[in-house]
mmCIF file of C-alpha atoms in Angstrom:
data_model
loop_
_atom_site.group_PDB
_atom_site.id
_atom_site.type_symbol
_atom_site.label_atom_id
_atom_site.label_comp_id
_atom_site.label_asym_id
_atom_site.label_seq_id
_atom_site.Cartn_x
_atom_site.Cartn_y
_atom_site.Cartn_z
ATOM 1 C CA ASP A 409 -9.194 43.025 75.800
ATOM 2 C CA GLN A 410 -10.081 40.445 73.168
ATOM 3 C CA GLN A 411 -10.785 37.030 74.589
ATOM 4 C CA VAL A 412 -11.031 35.375 71.177
ATOM 5 C CA LYS A 413 -8.456 36.296 68.555
ATOM 6 C CA GLN A 414 -8.224 35.540 64.887
ATOM 7 C CA ASN A 415 -4.911 37.025 63.920
ATOM 8 C CA SER A 416 -5.198 36.512 60.178
ATOM 9 C CA PRO A 417 -7.711 38.916 58.613
ATOM 10 C CA SER A 418 -7.536 37.082 55.302
ATOM 11 C CA LEU A 419 -6.399 33.850 53.701
ATOM 12 C CA SER A 420 -6.154 32.870 50.044
ATOM 13 C CA VAL A 421 -6.061 29.217 48.982
ATOM 14 C CA GLN A 422 -6.149 27.351 45.697
ATOM 15 C CA GLU A 423 -9.161 25.170 44.964
ATOM 16 C CA GLY A 424 -8.568 21.586 46.042
ATOM 17 C CA ARG A 425 -5.935 22.481 48.633
ATOM 18 C CA ILE A 426 -6.342 22.636 52.392
ATOM 19 C CA SER A 427 -7.518 25.797 54.160
ATOM 20 C CA ILE A 428 -6.417 26.227 57.759
ATOM 21 C CA LEU A 429 -8.011 28.962 59.837
ATOM 22 C CA ASN A 430 -6.645 29.667 63.281
ATOM 23 C CA CYS A 431 -8.100 31.015 66.500
ATOM 24 C CA ASP A 432 -6.614 31.718 69.928
ATOM 25 C CA TYR A 433 -8.413 32.386 73.175
ATOM 26 C CA THR A 434 -7.422 33.663 76.576
ATOM 27 C CA ASN A 435 -10.248 32.648 78.907
ATOM 28 C CA SER A 436 -9.642 29.208 80.410
ATOM 29 C CA MET A 437 -13.320 29.057 81.419
ATOM 30 C CA PHE A 438 -14.411 28.639 77.811
ATOM 31 C CA ASP A 439 -15.770 25.129 77.403
ATOM 32 C CA TYR A 440 -17.314 25.138 73.965
ATOM 33 C CA PHE A 441 -16.041 26.468 70.676
ATOM 34 C CA LEU A 442 -17.820 27.121 67.412
ATOM 35 C CA TRP A 443 -17.055 28.175 63.887
ATOM 36 C CA TYR A 444 -19.462 30.285 61.894
ATOM 37 C CA LYS A 445 -19.401 31.102 58.213
ATOM 38 C CA LYS A 446 -20.675 34.387 56.829
ATOM 39 C CA TYR A 447 -21.455 35.369 53.259
ATOM 40 C CA PRO A 448 -21.910 39.049 52.312
ATOM 41 C CA ALA A 449 -25.315 40.501 53.189
ATOM 42 C CA GLU A 450 -26.235 37.423 55.222
ATOM 43 C CA GLY A 451 -26.078 36.560 58.891
ATOM 44 C CA PRO A 452 -23.437 34.169 60.207
ATOM 45 C CA THR A 453 -24.400 30.489 59.958
ATOM 46 C CA PHE A 454 -23.191 27.764 62.270
ATOM 47 C CA LEU A 455 -20.621 25.455 60.718
ATOM 48 C CA ILE A 456 -19.049 23.150 63.290
ATOM 49 C CA SER A 457 -18.324 23.053 66.997
ATOM 50 C CA ILE A 458 -16.202 21.266 69.573
ATOM 51 C CA SER A 459 -16.511 20.695 73.275
ATOM 52 C CA SER A 460 -13.515 21.254 75.509
ATOM 53 C CA ILE A 461 -13.533 17.569 76.431
ATOM 54 C CA LYS A 462 -12.540 16.683 72.876
ATOM 55 C CA ASP A 463 -9.567 17.574 70.745
ATOM 56 C CA LYS A 464 -11.040 16.917 67.313
ATOM 57 C CA ASN A 465 -14.406 17.018 65.607
ATOM 58 C CA GLU A 466 -14.963 16.177 61.974
ATOM 59 C CA ASP A 467 -17.907 16.859 59.681
ATOM 60 C CA GLY A 468 -17.343 16.069 56.040
ATOM 61 C CA ARG A 469 -14.717 18.388 54.619
ATOM 62 C CA PHE A 470 -14.548 20.369 57.870
ATOM 63 C CA THR A 471 -12.478 19.417 60.905
ATOM 64 C CA VAL A 472 -11.922 21.463 64.037
ATOM 65 C CA PHE A 473 -8.918 20.798 66.264
ATOM 66 C CA LEU A 474 -8.637 22.020 69.851
ATOM 67 C CA ASN A 475 -5.378 22.363 71.779
ATOM 68 C CA LYS A 476 -6.412 23.359 75.277
ATOM 69 C CA SER A 477 -2.923 23.693 76.661
ATOM 70 C CA ALA A 478 -2.110 26.212 73.952
ATOM 71 C CA LYS A 479 -5.598 27.771 74.053
ATOM 72 C CA HIS A 480 -5.718 27.350 70.314
ATOM 73 C CA LEU A 481 -8.176 25.926 67.843
ATOM 74 C CA SER A 482 -8.125 25.575 64.109
ATOM 75 C CA LEU A 483 -10.561 24.827 61.322
ATOM 76 C CA HIS A 484 -9.361 22.683 58.441
ATOM 77 C CA ILE A 485 -11.248 22.602 55.165
ATOM 78 C CA VAL A 486 -10.142 19.954 52.708
ATOM 79 C CA PRO A 487 -10.497 20.012 49.810
ATOM 80 C CA SER A 488 -11.291 23.720 49.595
ATOM 81 C CA GLN A 489 -13.935 24.781 47.095
ATOM 82 C CA PRO A 490 -14.737 28.218 45.619
ATOM 83 C CA GLY A 491 -18.076 28.144 47.477
ATOM 84 C CA ASP A 492 -16.148 28.095 50.738
ATOM 85 C CA SER A 493 -15.104 31.701 50.098
ATOM 86 C CA ALA A 494 -16.596 33.615 53.018
ATOM 87 C CA VAL A 495 -15.687 35.189 56.346
ATOM 88 C CA TYR A 496 -15.145 32.609 59.081
ATOM 89 C CA PHE A 497 -15.721 33.547 62.698
ATOM 90 C CA CYS A 498 -14.411 31.633 65.650
ATOM 91 C CA ALA A 499 -16.600 31.813 68.776
ATOM 92 C CA ALA A 500 -16.255 30.591 72.337
ATOM 93 C CA LYS A 501 -18.688 30.015 75.119
ATOM 94 C CA ASP A 502 -18.371 29.968 78.857
ATOM 95 C CA GLY A 503 -20.966 27.504 80.082
ATOM 96 C CA GLY A 504 -21.221 29.340 83.373
ATOM 97 C CA SER A 505 -22.275 32.572 81.671
ATOM 98 C CA GLN A 506 -25.645 31.276 80.518
ATOM 99 C CA GLY A 507 -24.561 30.970 77.003
ATOM 100 C CA ASN A 508 -23.418 34.124 75.295
ATOM 101 C CA LEU A 509 -20.933 33.619 72.492
ATOM 102 C CA ILE A 510 -17.737 35.642 72.263
ATOM 103 C CA PHE A 511 -16.557 36.078 68.682
ATOM 104 C CA GLY A 512 -13.244 36.742 67.039
ATOM 105 C CA LYS A 513 -12.980 39.397 64.329
ATOM 106 C CA GLY A 514 -13.122 36.876 61.522
ATOM 107 C CA THR A 515 -10.887 35.634 58.722
ATOM 108 C CA LYS A 516 -11.862 36.222 55.109
ATOM 109 C CA LEU A 517 -11.152 33.074 53.103
ATOM 110 C CA SER A 518 -10.814 33.282 49.337
ATOM 111 C CA VAL A 519 -10.647 30.009 47.431
ATOM 112 C CA LYS A 520 -9.397 30.553 43.898
ATOM 113 C CA PRO A 521 -10.381 28.228 41.043
ATOM 114 C CA ASP B 152 -39.356 27.644 60.696
ATOM 115 C CA ALA B 153 -38.531 31.009 59.155
ATOM 116 C CA GLY B 154 -35.510 31.502 61.359
ATOM 117 C CA VAL B 155 -34.629 34.715 63.155
ATOM 118 C CA ILE B 156 -36.341 37.637 61.480
ATOM 119 C CA GLN B 157 -34.956 41.139 61.640
ATOM 120 C CA SER B 158 -36.424 44.365 60.352
ATOM 121 C CA PRO B 159 -35.692 46.575 58.631
ATOM 122 C CA ARG B 160 -32.909 45.093 56.473
ATOM 123 C CA HIS B 161 -31.548 48.541 55.759
ATOM 124 C CA GLU B 162 -31.985 51.818 57.590
ATOM 125 C CA VAL B 163 -30.613 55.197 56.627
ATOM 126 C CA THR B 164 -31.232 58.004 59.074
ATOM 127 C CA GLU B 165 -29.947 61.420 59.942
ATOM 128 C CA MET B 166 -27.793 62.093 62.943
ATOM 129 C CA GLY B 167 -29.882 62.836 66.001
ATOM 130 C CA GLN B 168 -32.856 60.749 64.929
ATOM 131 C CA GLU B 169 -34.189 57.790 66.876
ATOM 132 C CA VAL B 170 -33.672 54.371 65.330
ATOM 133 C CA THR B 171 -35.471 51.179 66.313
ATOM 134 C CA LEU B 172 -34.331 47.762 65.163
ATOM 135 C CA ARG B 173 -36.622 44.782 65.558
ATOM 136 C CA CYS B 174 -36.111 41.083 66.014
ATOM 137 C CA LYS B 175 -38.322 38.019 66.128
ATOM 138 C CA PRO B 176 -36.404 35.018 67.492
ATOM 139 C CA ILE B 177 -37.000 31.416 66.532
ATOM 140 C CA SER B 178 -40.111 30.110 68.249
ATOM 141 C CA GLY B 179 -39.259 28.191 71.415
ATOM 142 C CA HIS B 180 -35.824 29.737 71.838
ATOM 143 C CA ASN B 181 -35.242 31.266 75.240
ATOM 144 C CA SER B 182 -32.049 33.252 74.682
ATOM 145 C CA LEU B 183 -31.758 36.288 72.450
ATOM 146 C CA PHE B 184 -28.610 38.199 71.550
ATOM 147 C CA TRP B 185 -27.920 41.531 69.877
ATOM 148 C CA TYR B 186 -24.568 41.844 68.100
ATOM 149 C CA ARG B 187 -22.976 44.676 66.157
ATOM 150 C CA GLN B 188 -20.517 44.095 63.340
ATOM 151 C CA THR B 189 -17.958 46.699 62.299
ATOM 152 C CA MET B 190 -14.736 46.434 60.353
ATOM 153 C CA MET B 191 -12.695 47.592 63.321
ATOM 154 C CA ARG B 192 -14.246 45.501 66.085
ATOM 155 C CA GLY B 193 -15.751 42.518 64.307
ATOM 156 C CA LEU B 194 -18.819 40.966 65.947
ATOM 157 C CA GLU B 195 -19.435 42.522 69.354
ATOM 158 C CA LEU B 196 -22.066 41.297 71.771
ATOM 159 C CA LEU B 197 -24.190 44.249 72.871
ATOM 160 C CA ILE B 198 -26.714 42.563 75.148
ATOM 161 C CA TYR B 199 -28.348 39.233 75.682
ATOM 162 C CA PHE B 200 -31.606 38.118 77.219
ATOM 163 C CA ASN B 201 -32.504 34.837 78.855
ATOM 164 C CA ASN B 202 -36.225 34.147 79.253
ATOM 165 C CA ASN B 203 -36.917 37.788 78.329
ATOM 166 C CA VAL B 204 -34.691 39.103 81.124
ATOM 167 C CA PRO B 205 -31.550 41.093 80.262
ATOM 168 C CA ILE B 206 -28.594 39.111 81.616
ATOM 169 C CA ASP B 207 -25.589 41.057 80.407
ATOM 170 C CA ASP B 208 -25.716 44.505 78.862
ATOM 171 C CA SER B 209 -22.077 45.354 79.448
ATOM 172 C CA GLY B 210 -21.532 45.533 75.701
ATOM 173 C CA MET B 211 -24.024 48.330 75.180
ATOM 174 C CA PRO B 212 -21.860 51.282 74.120
ATOM 175 C CA GLU B 213 -23.573 54.030 76.055
ATOM 176 C CA ASP B 214 -26.866 55.314 77.358
ATOM 177 C CA ARG B 215 -28.041 56.152 73.859
ATOM 178 C CA PHE B 216 -28.561 52.430 73.332
ATOM 179 C CA SER B 217 -31.410 50.524 74.938
ATOM 180 C CA ALA B 218 -32.923 47.093 74.337
ATOM 181 C CA LYS B 219 -36.165 45.525 75.401
ATOM 182 C CA MET B 220 -37.764 42.115 75.177
ATOM 183 C CA PRO B 221 -41.415 42.512 76.166
ATOM 184 C CA ASN B 222 -42.229 38.898 75.310
ATOM 185 C CA ALA B 223 -40.622 35.709 74.073
ATOM 186 C CA SER B 224 -41.249 36.507 70.416
ATOM 187 C CA PHE B 225 -40.067 40.086 70.072
ATOM 188 C CA SER B 226 -37.145 42.334 70.914
ATOM 189 C CA THR B 227 -36.106 45.853 70.003
ATOM 190 C CA LEU B 228 -32.805 47.690 70.001
ATOM 191 C CA LYS B 229 -33.190 51.452 70.113
ATOM 192 C CA ILE B 230 -30.614 54.154 69.522
ATOM 193 C CA GLN B 231 -31.564 57.662 70.565
ATOM 194 C CA PRO B 232 -30.075 59.961 69.424
ATOM 195 C CA SER B 233 -28.209 58.212 66.637
ATOM 196 C CA GLU B 234 -24.698 59.237 65.596
ATOM 197 C CA PRO B 235 -22.617 58.505 62.465
ATOM 198 C CA ARG B 236 -20.323 56.201 64.492
ATOM 199 C CA ASP B 237 -23.324 53.946 65.128
ATOM 200 C CA SER B 238 -23.267 52.951 61.459
ATOM 201 C CA ALA B 239 -22.796 49.177 61.369
ATOM 202 C CA VAL B 240 -24.630 45.934 60.742
ATOM 203 C CA TYR B 241 -26.698 44.870 63.730
ATOM 204 C CA PHE B 242 -27.473 41.182 64.147
ATOM 205 C CA CYS B 243 -30.000 39.476 66.331
ATOM 206 C CA ALA B 244 -29.527 35.812 67.245
ATOM 207 C CA SER B 245 -31.391 33.278 69.342
ATOM 208 C CA SER B 246 -30.675 29.918 70.899
ATOM 209 C CA GLY B 247 -32.782 27.273 72.556
ATOM 210 C CA VAL B 248 -32.835 25.794 76.046
ATOM 211 C CA GLY B 249 -29.534 24.006 76.530
ATOM 212 C CA GLY B 250 -28.610 24.966 73.003
ATOM 213 C CA THR B 251 -24.993 25.478 72.179
ATOM 214 C CA GLU B 252 -25.151 27.395 68.924
ATOM 215 C CA ALA B 253 -26.942 30.631 68.199
ATOM 216 C CA PHE B 254 -28.920 31.192 65.025
ATOM 217 C CA PHE B 255 -28.562 34.578 63.407
ATOM 218 C CA GLY B 256 -30.911 36.802 61.491
ATOM 219 C CA GLN B 257 -29.849 38.453 58.275
ATOM 220 C CA GLY B 258 -28.979 41.684 60.016
ATOM 221 C CA THR B 259 -29.943 45.329 59.755
ATOM 222 C CA ARG B 260 -27.491 47.593 57.995
ATOM 223 C CA LEU B 261 -27.700 50.964 59.703
ATOM 224 C CA THR B 262 -26.275 54.085 58.131
ATOM 225 C CA VAL B 263 -26.373 57.330 60.089
ATOM 226 C CA VAL B 264 -25.561 60.389 58.000
#
């Protein structure tokens, strides 16, 4: 049973437009959420995170929104750039579990020039 | 800091052979994670250690898989005997005390023929 779900395997966006990547979770004990970015032949790299006590966190072109009642979070990238093309993983953490991250299957973002 | 270091980067082996994957976490980090990435299942947590002690190995597929962390700077993931369905990219990650994000190595691409 997947606790973290990314229902869109892929997303294609035009350069300069907004990219919205979605993630749903089922475990109400999750208290911290992260987004990772992965290029081919590299390991995932941390991008942005949000604590469950917040509903928004912004870092430059990247903003993560958390809707706890819906158990849903999203990553907004604006404006999108071709270098943003990568696989994006949503991850969640249960603070009581000593810290292991549970990942979604990822969404492949393609930003077209 | 060189980051999380994994070796080898690529491994091709024949079915039935023993395979050992190695990981050096970031110095000072006290949690270490082994993940496996496949197209079908995305990033799955296999096992994680806290202060060199295995905390949760429920993700280890079967008895053919074993992991050790003899000290704070080294961990191994062993598959014996290996099978073609074990072919995947294996990632090691580490995080620090109270840390919220995990830092990944570049992965080992394992191919079992």
